[in-house]
Amino acid sequence: PNCDTHFCYRCLKRGTSGSSCGCRLFCRNDNILAHLVLKPYPHDARCSCPICPDCRPENPCAQCSGGCVVCLGLVPPGPTESDAL
């Protein structure tokens, strides 16, 4: 955590935070249904981010600004337990 090395979380290029390497740092909401993969867990195929299990339409979780695909009502919440996968 205190390595003092900045890097892009997407491409892992050192010395950048996404601005100079051109990687998109945040998930996209546009056209989610075309990129939604349900197995082995509900996620966006473009970034592999899981669909939030804690948000509800118009009721964001503590880590959300209210703009995720669940809060916007575009997809249902992800499972809350691994048995549900």
mmCIF file with all atom_site columns, C-alpha atoms in Angstrom:
data_model
loop_
_atom_site.group_PDB
_atom_site.id
_atom_site.type_symbol
_atom_site.label_atom_id
_atom_site.label_alt_id
_atom_site.label_comp_id
_atom_site.label_asym_id
_atom_site.label_entity_id
_atom_site.label_seq_id
_atom_site.pdbx_PDB_ins_code
_atom_site.Cartn_x
_atom_site.Cartn_y
_atom_site.Cartn_z
_atom_site.occupancy
_atom_site.B_iso_or_equiv
_atom_site.pdbx_formal_charge
_atom_site.auth_seq_id
_atom_site.auth_comp_id
_atom_site.auth_asym_id
_atom_site.auth_atom_id
_atom_site.pdbx_PDB_model_num
ATOM 1  C CA . PRO A 1 1  ? 0.000   0.000   0.000   1.00 0.00 ? 1  PRO A CA 1
ATOM 2  C CA . ASN A 1 2  ? 2.848   2.399   0.634   1.00 0.00 ? 2  ASN A CA 1
ATOM 3  C CA . CYS A 1 3  ? 5.058   1.423   -2.291  1.00 0.00 ? 3  CYS A CA 1
ATOM 4  C CA . ASP A 1 4  ? 4.984   4.995   -3.690  1.00 0.00 ? 4  ASP A CA 1
ATOM 5  C CA . THR A 1 5  ? 4.435   3.564   -7.180  1.00 0.00 ? 5  THR A CA 1
ATOM 6  C CA . HIS A 1 6  ? 1.476   4.842   -9.163  1.00 0.00 ? 6  HIS A CA 1
ATOM 7  C CA . PHE A 1 7  ? 0.022   2.531   -11.795 1.00 0.00 ? 7  PHE A CA 1
ATOM 8  C CA . CYS A 1 8  ? -3.087  2.019   -13.866 1.00 0.00 ? 8  CYS A CA 1
ATOM 9  C CA . TYR A 1 9  ? -5.382  -0.595  -12.342 1.00 0.00 ? 9  TYR A CA 1
ATOM 10 C CA . ARG A 1 10 ? -6.558  -1.643  -15.803 1.00 0.00 ? 10 ARG A CA 1
ATOM 11 C CA . CYS A 1 11 ? -3.366  -2.156  -17.838 1.00 0.00 ? 11 CYS A CA 1
ATOM 12 C CA . LEU A 1 12 ? -0.931  -2.130  -14.877 1.00 0.00 ? 12 LEU A CA 1
ATOM 13 C CA . LYS A 1 13 ? 1.356   0.374   -16.618 1.00 0.00 ? 13 LYS A CA 1
ATOM 14 C CA . ARG A 1 14 ? 3.600   2.039   -14.037 1.00 0.00 ? 14 ARG A CA 1
ATOM 15 C CA . GLY A 1 15 ? 3.714   5.789   -13.512 1.00 0.00 ? 15 GLY A CA 1
ATOM 16 C CA . THR A 1 16 ? 0.153   6.496   -14.648 1.00 0.00 ? 16 THR A CA 1
ATOM 17 C CA . SER A 1 17 ? -3.360  6.516   -13.280 1.00 0.00 ? 17 SER A CA 1
ATOM 18 C CA . GLY A 1 18 ? -5.235  5.984   -16.511 1.00 0.00 ? 18 GLY A CA 1
ATOM 19 C CA . SER A 1 19 ? -4.959  9.512   -17.835 1.00 0.00 ? 19 SER A CA 1
ATOM 20 C CA . SER A 1 20 ? -1.807  9.044   -19.885 1.00 0.00 ? 20 SER A CA 1
ATOM 21 C CA . CYS A 1 21 ? -2.283  5.382   -20.910 1.00 0.00 ? 21 CYS A CA 1
ATOM 22 C CA . GLY A 1 22 ? -5.828  6.010   -22.147 1.00 0.00 ? 22 GLY A CA 1
ATOM 23 C CA . CYS A 1 23 ? -7.524  3.318   -20.047 1.00 0.00 ? 23 CYS A CA 1
ATOM 24 C CA . ARG A 1 24 ? -11.033 3.948   -18.843 1.00 0.00 ? 24 ARG A CA 1
ATOM 25 C CA . LEU A 1 25 ? -10.961 3.921   -15.038 1.00 0.00 ? 25 LEU A CA 1
ATOM 26 C CA . PHE A 1 26 ? -14.668 3.715   -14.295 1.00 0.00 ? 26 PHE A CA 1
ATOM 27 C CA . CYS A 1 27 ? -17.367 1.304   -15.406 1.00 0.00 ? 27 CYS A CA 1
ATOM 28 C CA . ARG A 1 28 ? -19.747 2.236   -18.203 1.00 0.00 ? 28 ARG A CA 1
ATOM 29 C CA . ASN A 1 29 ? -23.523 2.137   -17.875 1.00 0.00 ? 29 ASN A CA 1
ATOM 30 C CA . ASP A 1 30 ? -24.298 2.510   -21.556 1.00 0.00 ? 30 ASP A CA 1
ATOM 31 C CA . ASN A 1 31 ? -25.628 -0.571  -23.343 1.00 0.00 ? 31 ASN A CA 1
ATOM 32 C CA . ILE A 1 32 ? -25.158 -2.756  -20.232 1.00 0.00 ? 32 ILE A CA 1
ATOM 33 C CA . LEU A 1 33 ? -27.644 -5.400  -21.362 1.00 0.00 ? 33 LEU A CA 1
ATOM 34 C CA . ALA A 1 34 ? -25.526 -6.161  -24.431 1.00 0.00 ? 34 ALA A CA 1
ATOM 35 C CA . HIS A 1 35 ? -22.494 -6.721  -22.204 1.00 0.00 ? 35 HIS A CA 1
ATOM 36 C CA . LEU A 1 36 ? -24.093 -8.412  -19.193 1.00 0.00 ? 36 LEU A CA 1
ATOM 37 C CA . VAL A 1 37 ? -22.738 -11.903 -18.461 1.00 0.00 ? 37 VAL A CA 1
ATOM 38 C CA . LEU A 1 38 ? -24.544 -13.987 -15.845 1.00 0.00 ? 38 LEU A CA 1
ATOM 39 C CA . LYS A 1 39 ? -22.117 -16.892 -15.299 1.00 0.00 ? 39 LYS A CA 1
ATOM 40 C CA . PRO A 1 40 ? -20.181 -17.557 -13.137 1.00 0.00 ? 40 PRO A CA 1
ATOM 41 C CA . TYR A 1 41 ? -21.522 -14.362 -11.516 1.00 0.00 ? 41 TYR A CA 1
ATOM 42 C CA . PRO A 1 42 ? -23.405 -11.345 -12.945 1.00 0.00 ? 42 PRO A CA 1
ATOM 43 C CA . HIS A 1 43 ? -20.795 -8.957  -14.376 1.00 0.00 ? 43 HIS A CA 1
ATOM 44 C CA . ASP A 1 44 ? -20.025 -6.524  -17.183 1.00 0.00 ? 44 ASP A CA 1
ATOM 45 C CA . ALA A 1 45 ? -17.970 -8.277  -19.863 1.00 0.00 ? 45 ALA A CA 1
ATOM 46 C CA . ARG A 1 46 ? -16.163 -5.038  -20.760 1.00 0.00 ? 46 ARG A CA 1
ATOM 47 C CA . CYS A 1 47 ? -14.472 -4.622  -17.384 1.00 0.00 ? 47 CYS A CA 1
ATOM 48 C CA . SER A 1 48 ? -15.345 -7.812  -15.448 1.00 0.00 ? 48 SER A CA 1
ATOM 49 C CA . CYS A 1 49 ? -16.825 -5.745  -12.637 1.00 0.00 ? 49 CYS A CA 1
ATOM 50 C CA . PRO A 1 50 ? -19.532 -7.614  -10.700 1.00 0.00 ? 50 PRO A CA 1
ATOM 51 C CA . ILE A 1 51 ? -23.060 -6.234  -10.518 1.00 0.00 ? 51 ILE A CA 1
ATOM 52 C CA . CYS A 1 52 ? -23.527 -4.712  -7.061  1.00 0.00 ? 52 CYS A CA 1
ATOM 53 C CA . PRO A 1 53 ? -25.447 -6.952  -4.644  1.00 0.00 ? 53 PRO A CA 1
ATOM 54 C CA . ASP A 1 54 ? -26.110 -4.127  -2.169  1.00 0.00 ? 54 ASP A CA 1
ATOM 55 C CA . CYS A 1 55 ? -27.655 -1.367  -4.281  1.00 0.00 ? 55 CYS A CA 1
ATOM 56 C CA . ARG A 1 56 ? -31.356 -1.211  -5.061  1.00 0.00 ? 56 ARG A CA 1
ATOM 57 C CA . PRO A 1 57 ? -33.166 0.997   -7.588  1.00 0.00 ? 57 PRO A CA 1
ATOM 58 C CA . GLU A 1 58 ? -32.872 4.578   -6.338  1.00 0.00 ? 58 GLU A CA 1
ATOM 59 C CA . ASN A 1 59 ? -31.294 3.303   -3.091  1.00 0.00 ? 59 ASN A CA 1
ATOM 60 C CA . PRO A 1 60 ? -27.487 3.250   -3.418  1.00 0.00 ? 60 PRO A CA 1
ATOM 61 C CA . CYS A 1 61 ? -25.154 1.330   -1.139  1.00 0.00 ? 61 CYS A CA 1
ATOM 62 C CA . ALA A 1 62 ? -22.566 3.166   0.972   1.00 0.00 ? 62 ALA A CA 1
ATOM 63 C CA . GLN A 1 63 ? -19.955 2.968   -1.826  1.00 0.00 ? 63 GLN A CA 1
ATOM 64 C CA . CYS A 1 64 ? -22.189 4.164   -4.664  1.00 0.00 ? 64 CYS A CA 1
ATOM 65 C CA . SER A 1 65 ? -23.102 7.625   -5.905  1.00 0.00 ? 65 SER A CA 1
ATOM 66 C CA . GLY A 1 66 ? -26.463 6.345   -7.159  1.00 0.00 ? 66 GLY A CA 1
ATOM 67 C CA . GLY A 1 67 ? -25.381 6.123   -10.794 1.00 0.00 ? 67 GLY A CA 1
ATOM 68 C CA . CYS A 1 68 ? -24.693 2.385   -11.087 1.00 0.00 ? 68 CYS A CA 1
ATOM 69 C CA . VAL A 1 69 ? -26.759 0.088   -13.312 1.00 0.00 ? 69 VAL A CA 1
ATOM 70 C CA . VAL A 1 70 ? -28.637 -1.314  -10.290 1.00 0.00 ? 70 VAL A CA 1
ATOM 71 C CA . CYS A 1 71 ? -29.517 2.110   -8.837  1.00 0.00 ? 71 CYS A CA 1
ATOM 72 C CA . LEU A 1 72 ? -30.681 3.244   -12.268 1.00 0.00 ? 72 LEU A CA 1
ATOM 73 C CA . GLY A 1 73 ? -32.941 0.174   -12.503 1.00 0.00 ? 73 GLY A CA 1
ATOM 74 C CA . LEU A 1 74 ? -31.203 -1.226  -15.603 1.00 0.00 ? 74 LEU A CA 1
ATOM 75 C CA . VAL A 1 75 ? -30.350 -4.625  -14.061 1.00 0.00 ? 75 VAL A CA 1
ATOM 76 C CA . PRO A 1 76 ? -31.304 -6.416  -10.828 1.00 0.00 ? 76 PRO A CA 1
ATOM 77 C CA . PRO A 1 77 ? -28.813 -6.580  -7.952  1.00 0.00 ? 77 PRO A CA 1
ATOM 78 C CA . GLY A 1 78 ? -26.175 -9.310  -7.974  1.00 0.00 ? 78 GLY A CA 1
ATOM 79 C CA . PRO A 1 79 ? -26.411 -12.244 -5.562  1.00 0.00 ? 79 PRO A CA 1
ATOM 80 C CA . THR A 1 80 ? -25.542 -11.643 -1.920  1.00 0.00 ? 80 THR A CA 1
ATOM 81 C CA . GLU A 1 81 ? -24.323 -15.187 -1.223  1.00 0.00 ? 81 GLU A CA 1
ATOM 82 C CA . SER A 1 82 ? -22.046 -17.477 -3.195  1.00 0.00 ? 82 SER A CA 1
ATOM 83 C CA . ASP A 1 83 ? -24.681 -20.247 -2.998  1.00 0.00 ? 83 ASP A CA 1
ATOM 84 C CA . ALA A 1 84 ? -26.906 -18.113 -5.205  1.00 0.00 ? 84 ALA A CA 1
ATOM 85 C CA . LEU A 1 85 ? -24.393 -18.172 -8.081  1.00 0.00 ? 85 LEU A CA 1
#
